PDB file of C-alpha atoms in Angstrom:
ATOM      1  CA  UNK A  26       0.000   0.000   0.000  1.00  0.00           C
ATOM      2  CA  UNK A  27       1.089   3.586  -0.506  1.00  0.00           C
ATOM      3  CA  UNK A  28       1.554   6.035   2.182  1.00  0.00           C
ATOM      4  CA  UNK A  29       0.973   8.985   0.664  1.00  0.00           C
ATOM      5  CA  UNK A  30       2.648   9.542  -3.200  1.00  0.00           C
ATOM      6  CA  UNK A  31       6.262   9.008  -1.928  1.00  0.00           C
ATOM      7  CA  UNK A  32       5.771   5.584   0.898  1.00  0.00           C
ATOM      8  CA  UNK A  33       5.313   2.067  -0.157  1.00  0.00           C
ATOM      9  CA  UNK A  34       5.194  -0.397   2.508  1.00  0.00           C
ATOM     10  CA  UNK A  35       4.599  -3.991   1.087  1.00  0.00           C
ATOM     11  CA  UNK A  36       3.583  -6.136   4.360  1.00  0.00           C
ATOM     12  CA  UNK A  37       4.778  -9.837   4.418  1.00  0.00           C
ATOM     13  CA  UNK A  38       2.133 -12.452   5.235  1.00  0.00           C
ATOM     14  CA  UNK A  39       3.969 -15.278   4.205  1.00  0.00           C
ATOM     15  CA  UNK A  40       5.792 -17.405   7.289  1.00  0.00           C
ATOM     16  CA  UNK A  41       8.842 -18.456   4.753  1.00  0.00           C
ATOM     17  CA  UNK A  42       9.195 -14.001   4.590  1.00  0.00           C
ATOM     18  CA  UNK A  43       8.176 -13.890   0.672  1.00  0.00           C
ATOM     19  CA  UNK A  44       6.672 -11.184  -0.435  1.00  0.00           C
ATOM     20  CA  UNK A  45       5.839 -10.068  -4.147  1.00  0.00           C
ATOM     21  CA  UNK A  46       4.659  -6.670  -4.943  1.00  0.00           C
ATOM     22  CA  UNK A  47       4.292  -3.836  -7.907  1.00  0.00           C
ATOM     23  CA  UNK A  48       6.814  -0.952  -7.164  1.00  0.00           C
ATOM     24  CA  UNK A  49       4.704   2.103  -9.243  1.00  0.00           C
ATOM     25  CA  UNK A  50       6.888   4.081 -11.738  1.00  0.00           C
ATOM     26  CA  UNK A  51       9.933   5.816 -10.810  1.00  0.00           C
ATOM     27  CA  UNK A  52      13.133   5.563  -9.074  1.00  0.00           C
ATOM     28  CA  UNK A  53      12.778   4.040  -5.123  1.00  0.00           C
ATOM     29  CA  UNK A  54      15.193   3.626  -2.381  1.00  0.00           C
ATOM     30  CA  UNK A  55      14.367   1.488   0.699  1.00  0.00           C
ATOM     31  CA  UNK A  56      13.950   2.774   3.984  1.00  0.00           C
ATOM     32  CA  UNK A  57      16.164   1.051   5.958  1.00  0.00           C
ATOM     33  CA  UNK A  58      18.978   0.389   3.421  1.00  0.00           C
ATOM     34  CA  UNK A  59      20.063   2.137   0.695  1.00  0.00           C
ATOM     35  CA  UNK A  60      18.881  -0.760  -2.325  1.00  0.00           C
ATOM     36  CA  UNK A  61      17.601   1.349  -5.222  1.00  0.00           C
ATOM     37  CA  UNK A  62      15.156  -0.377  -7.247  1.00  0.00           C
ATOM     38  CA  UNK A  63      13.355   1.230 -10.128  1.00  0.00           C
ATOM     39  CA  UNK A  64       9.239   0.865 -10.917  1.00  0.00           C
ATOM     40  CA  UNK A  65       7.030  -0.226 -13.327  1.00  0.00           C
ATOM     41  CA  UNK A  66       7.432  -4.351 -12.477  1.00  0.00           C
ATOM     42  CA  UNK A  67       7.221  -6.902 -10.243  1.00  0.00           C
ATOM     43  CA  UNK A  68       9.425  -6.867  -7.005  1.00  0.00           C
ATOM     44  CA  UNK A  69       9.918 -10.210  -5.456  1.00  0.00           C
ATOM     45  CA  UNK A  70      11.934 -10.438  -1.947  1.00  0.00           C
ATOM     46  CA  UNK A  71      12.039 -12.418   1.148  1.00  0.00           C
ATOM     47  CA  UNK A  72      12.122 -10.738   4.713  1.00  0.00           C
ATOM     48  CA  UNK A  73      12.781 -12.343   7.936  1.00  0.00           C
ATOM     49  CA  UNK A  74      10.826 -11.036  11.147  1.00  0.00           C
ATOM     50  CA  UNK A  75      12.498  -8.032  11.340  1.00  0.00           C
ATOM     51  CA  UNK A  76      12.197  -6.356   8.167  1.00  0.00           C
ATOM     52  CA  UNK A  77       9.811  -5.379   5.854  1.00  0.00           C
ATOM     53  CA  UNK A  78      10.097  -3.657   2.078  1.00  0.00           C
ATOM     54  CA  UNK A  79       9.445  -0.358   2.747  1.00  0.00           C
ATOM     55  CA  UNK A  80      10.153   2.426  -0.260  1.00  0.00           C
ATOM     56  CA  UNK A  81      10.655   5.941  -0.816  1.00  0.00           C
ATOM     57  CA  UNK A  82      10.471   7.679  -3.928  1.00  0.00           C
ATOM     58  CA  UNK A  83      13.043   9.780  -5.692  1.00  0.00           C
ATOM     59  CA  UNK A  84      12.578  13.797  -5.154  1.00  0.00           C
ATOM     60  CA  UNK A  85      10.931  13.061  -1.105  1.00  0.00           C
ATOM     61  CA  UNK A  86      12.061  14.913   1.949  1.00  0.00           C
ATOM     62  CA  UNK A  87      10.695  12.852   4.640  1.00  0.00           C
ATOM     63  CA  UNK A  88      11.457  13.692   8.337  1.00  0.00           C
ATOM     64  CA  UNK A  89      11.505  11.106  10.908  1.00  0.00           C
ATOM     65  CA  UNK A  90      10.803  11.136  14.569  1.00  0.00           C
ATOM     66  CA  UNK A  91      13.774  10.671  17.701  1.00  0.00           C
ATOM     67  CA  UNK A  92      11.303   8.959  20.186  1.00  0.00           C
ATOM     68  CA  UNK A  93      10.668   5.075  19.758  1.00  0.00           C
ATOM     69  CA  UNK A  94       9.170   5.162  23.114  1.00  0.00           C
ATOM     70  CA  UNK A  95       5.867   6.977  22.495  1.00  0.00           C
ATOM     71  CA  UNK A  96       4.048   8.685  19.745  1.00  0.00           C
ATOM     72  CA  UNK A  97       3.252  11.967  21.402  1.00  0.00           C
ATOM     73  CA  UNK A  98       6.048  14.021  21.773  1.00  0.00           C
ATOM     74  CA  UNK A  99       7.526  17.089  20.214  1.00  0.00           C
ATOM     75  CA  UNK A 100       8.202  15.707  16.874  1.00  0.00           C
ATOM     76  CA  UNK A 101      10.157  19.290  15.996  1.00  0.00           C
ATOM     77  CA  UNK A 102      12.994  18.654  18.676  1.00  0.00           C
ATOM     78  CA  UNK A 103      15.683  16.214  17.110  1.00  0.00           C
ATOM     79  CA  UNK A 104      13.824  15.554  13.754  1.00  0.00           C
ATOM     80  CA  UNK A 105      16.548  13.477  11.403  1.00  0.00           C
ATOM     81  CA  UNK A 106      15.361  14.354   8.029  1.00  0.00           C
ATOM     82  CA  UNK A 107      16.181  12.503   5.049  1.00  0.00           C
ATOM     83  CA  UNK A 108      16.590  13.909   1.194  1.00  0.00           C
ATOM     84  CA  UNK A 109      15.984  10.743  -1.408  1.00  0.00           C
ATOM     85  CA  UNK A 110      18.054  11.846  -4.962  1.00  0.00           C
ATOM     86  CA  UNK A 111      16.498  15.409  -5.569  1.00  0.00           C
ATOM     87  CA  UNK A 112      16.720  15.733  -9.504  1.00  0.00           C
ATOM     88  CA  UNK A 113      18.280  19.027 -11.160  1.00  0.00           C
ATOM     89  CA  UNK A 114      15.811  22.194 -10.677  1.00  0.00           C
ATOM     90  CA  UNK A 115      13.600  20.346  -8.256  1.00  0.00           C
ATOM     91  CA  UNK A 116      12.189  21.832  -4.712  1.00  0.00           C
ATOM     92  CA  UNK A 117      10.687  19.657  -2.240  1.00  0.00           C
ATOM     93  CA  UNK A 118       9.616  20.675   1.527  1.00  0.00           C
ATOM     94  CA  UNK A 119       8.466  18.545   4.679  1.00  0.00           C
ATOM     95  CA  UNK A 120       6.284  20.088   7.325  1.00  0.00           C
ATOM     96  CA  UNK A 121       6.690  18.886  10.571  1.00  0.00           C
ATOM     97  CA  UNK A 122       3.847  19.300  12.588  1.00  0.00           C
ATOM     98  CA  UNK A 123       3.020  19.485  16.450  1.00  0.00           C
ATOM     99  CA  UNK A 124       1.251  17.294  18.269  1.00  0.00           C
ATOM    100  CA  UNK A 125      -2.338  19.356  17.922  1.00  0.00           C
ATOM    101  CA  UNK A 126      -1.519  19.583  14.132  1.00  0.00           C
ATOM    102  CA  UNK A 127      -0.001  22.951  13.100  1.00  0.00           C
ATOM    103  CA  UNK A 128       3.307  22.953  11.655  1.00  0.00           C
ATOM    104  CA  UNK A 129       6.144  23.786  13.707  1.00  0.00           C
ATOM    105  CA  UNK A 130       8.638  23.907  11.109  1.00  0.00           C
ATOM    106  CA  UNK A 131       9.301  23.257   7.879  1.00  0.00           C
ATOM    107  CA  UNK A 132      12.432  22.316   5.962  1.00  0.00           C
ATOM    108  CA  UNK A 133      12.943  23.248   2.241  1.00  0.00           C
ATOM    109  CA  UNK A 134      15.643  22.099  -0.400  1.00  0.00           C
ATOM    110  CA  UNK A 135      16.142  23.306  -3.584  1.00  0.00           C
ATOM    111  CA  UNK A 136      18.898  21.325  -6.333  1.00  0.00           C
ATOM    112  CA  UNK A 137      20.400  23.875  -8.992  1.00  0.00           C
ATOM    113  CA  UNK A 138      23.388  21.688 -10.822  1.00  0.00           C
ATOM    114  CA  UNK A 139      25.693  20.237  -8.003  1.00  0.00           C
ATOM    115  CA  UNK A 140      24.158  22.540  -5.564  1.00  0.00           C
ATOM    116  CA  UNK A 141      21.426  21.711  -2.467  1.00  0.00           C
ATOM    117  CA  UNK A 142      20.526  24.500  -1.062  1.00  0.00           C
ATOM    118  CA  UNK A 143      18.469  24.360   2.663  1.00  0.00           C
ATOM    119  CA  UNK A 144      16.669  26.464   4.783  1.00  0.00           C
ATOM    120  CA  UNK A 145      14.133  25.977   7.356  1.00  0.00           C
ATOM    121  CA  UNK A 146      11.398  28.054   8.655  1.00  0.00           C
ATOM    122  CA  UNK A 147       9.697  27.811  12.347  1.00  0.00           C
ATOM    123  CA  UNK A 148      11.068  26.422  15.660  1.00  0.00           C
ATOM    124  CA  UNK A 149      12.859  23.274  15.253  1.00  0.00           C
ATOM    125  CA  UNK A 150      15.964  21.754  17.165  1.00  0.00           C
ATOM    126  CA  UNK A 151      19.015  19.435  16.883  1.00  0.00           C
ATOM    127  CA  UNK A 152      17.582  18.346  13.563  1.00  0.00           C
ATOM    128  CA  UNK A 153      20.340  16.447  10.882  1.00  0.00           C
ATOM    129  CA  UNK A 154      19.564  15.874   7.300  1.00  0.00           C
ATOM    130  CA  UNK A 155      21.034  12.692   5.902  1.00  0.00           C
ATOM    131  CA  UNK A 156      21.509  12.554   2.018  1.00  0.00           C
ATOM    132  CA  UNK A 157      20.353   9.327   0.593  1.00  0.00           C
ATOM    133  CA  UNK A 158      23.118   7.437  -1.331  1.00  0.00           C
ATOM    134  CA  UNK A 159      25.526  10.447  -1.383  1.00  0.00           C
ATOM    135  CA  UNK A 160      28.656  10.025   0.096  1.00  0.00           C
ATOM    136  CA  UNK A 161      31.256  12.984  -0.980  1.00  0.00           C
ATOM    137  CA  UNK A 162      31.310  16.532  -1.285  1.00  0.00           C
ATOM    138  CA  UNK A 163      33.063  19.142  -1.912  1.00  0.00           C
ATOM    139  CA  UNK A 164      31.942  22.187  -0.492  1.00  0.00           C
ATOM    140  CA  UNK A 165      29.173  22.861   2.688  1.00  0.00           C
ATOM    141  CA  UNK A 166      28.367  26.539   3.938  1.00  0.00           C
ATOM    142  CA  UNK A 167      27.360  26.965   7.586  1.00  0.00           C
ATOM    143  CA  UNK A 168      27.067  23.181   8.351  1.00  0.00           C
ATOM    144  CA  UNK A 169      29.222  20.488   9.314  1.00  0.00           C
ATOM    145  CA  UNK A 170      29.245  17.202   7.451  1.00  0.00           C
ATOM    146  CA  UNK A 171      29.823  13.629   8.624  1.00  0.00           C
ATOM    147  CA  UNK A 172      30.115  10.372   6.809  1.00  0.00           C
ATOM    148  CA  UNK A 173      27.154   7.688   7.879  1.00  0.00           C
ATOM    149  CA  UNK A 174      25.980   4.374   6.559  1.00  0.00           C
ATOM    150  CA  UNK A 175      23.073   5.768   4.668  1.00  0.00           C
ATOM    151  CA  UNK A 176      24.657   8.866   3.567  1.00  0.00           C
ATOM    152  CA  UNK A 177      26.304  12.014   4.461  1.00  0.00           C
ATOM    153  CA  UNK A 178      24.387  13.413   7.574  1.00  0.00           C
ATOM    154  CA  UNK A 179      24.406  17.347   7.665  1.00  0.00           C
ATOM    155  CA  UNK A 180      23.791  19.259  10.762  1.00  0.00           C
ATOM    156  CA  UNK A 181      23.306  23.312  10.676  1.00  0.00           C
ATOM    157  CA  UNK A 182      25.277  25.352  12.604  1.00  0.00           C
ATOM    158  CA  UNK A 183      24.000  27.031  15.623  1.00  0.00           C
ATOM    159  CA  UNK A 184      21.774  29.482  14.659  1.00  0.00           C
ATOM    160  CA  UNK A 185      21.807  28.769  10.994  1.00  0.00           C
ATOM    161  CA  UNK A 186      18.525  29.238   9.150  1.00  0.00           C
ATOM    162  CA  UNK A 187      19.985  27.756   5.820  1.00  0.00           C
ATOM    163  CA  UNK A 188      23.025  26.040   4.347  1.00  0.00           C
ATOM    164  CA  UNK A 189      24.061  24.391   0.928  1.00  0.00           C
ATOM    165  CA  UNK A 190      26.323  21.508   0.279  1.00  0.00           C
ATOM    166  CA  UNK A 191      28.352  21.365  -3.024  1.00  0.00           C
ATOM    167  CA  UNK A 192      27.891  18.122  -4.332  1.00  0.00           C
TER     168      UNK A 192
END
């Protein structure tokens, strides 16, 4: 099933873990790993207990939460954020909502060439953004920049409202 236009989450009701399921058009990059698989077709897999094919489309911001302990908490305060292969001239943005439903802040990302550009706008802290299958750079402007399994994770300087990483 899709969660929203960017989320597919194919569940696994087979005991032997296989699973078979139509991943839509486009380019998609699993949650939890970095496998890039690309639509239109059949997807066949097999998933023990603890995992489960779940995809994210190219071009998605998608912010995810710091607190696997309950689901009511301020989602704004250590948001890790995650940008899946933004295509030239592209702009996405993720809202990230309290817990009564406004948005509390909201990150936007532009691509122009080799260039991501980032800002944010609301009240949001300790919050990283990890770039999906990229793993070198060669400039960054009032970040810093780490290496991590899934990417590079970049976190904003204090008081930064916006940044850009050189690709």
């Amino acid at each position: 099933y899709m969660l929203g236009d960017s989320l597919l989450v194919a569940p696994v009701f087979s005991e032997a873990g296989d699973v078979a399921f139509w991943l839509p058009e486009g380019r998609w990059t699993h949650l939890w790993h970095n496998d890039v698989q690309t639509g239109s077709r059949w997807i066949k897999q097999c998933h023990d207990f603890l995992s489960l094919p779940v995809y994210v489309r190219d071009n998605t911001l998608l912010a995810l939460g710091n607190n696997d302990q309950k689901p009511d908490y301020p989602w704004y305060e250590g948001t890790a954020f995650q940008l899946f292969n933004l295509d030239e001239g592209r702009e996405v943005q993720c809202d990230v909502p309290t817990t009564n439903g406004s948005v509390a802040f909201t990150l936007y990302m532009k691509r122009e060439g080799n260039k991501l550009m980032v800002w944010g706008e609301g009240n949001a802290t300790n919050w990283t953004l990890c770039l999906r299958n990229i793993h070198q750079f060669t400039a960054v402007t009032t970040a810093n920049v780490c290496p991590g399994e899934l990417g590079l994770i970049v976190t904003p300087m204090s008081g930064a409202q916006s940044f850009s990483v050189t690709l």
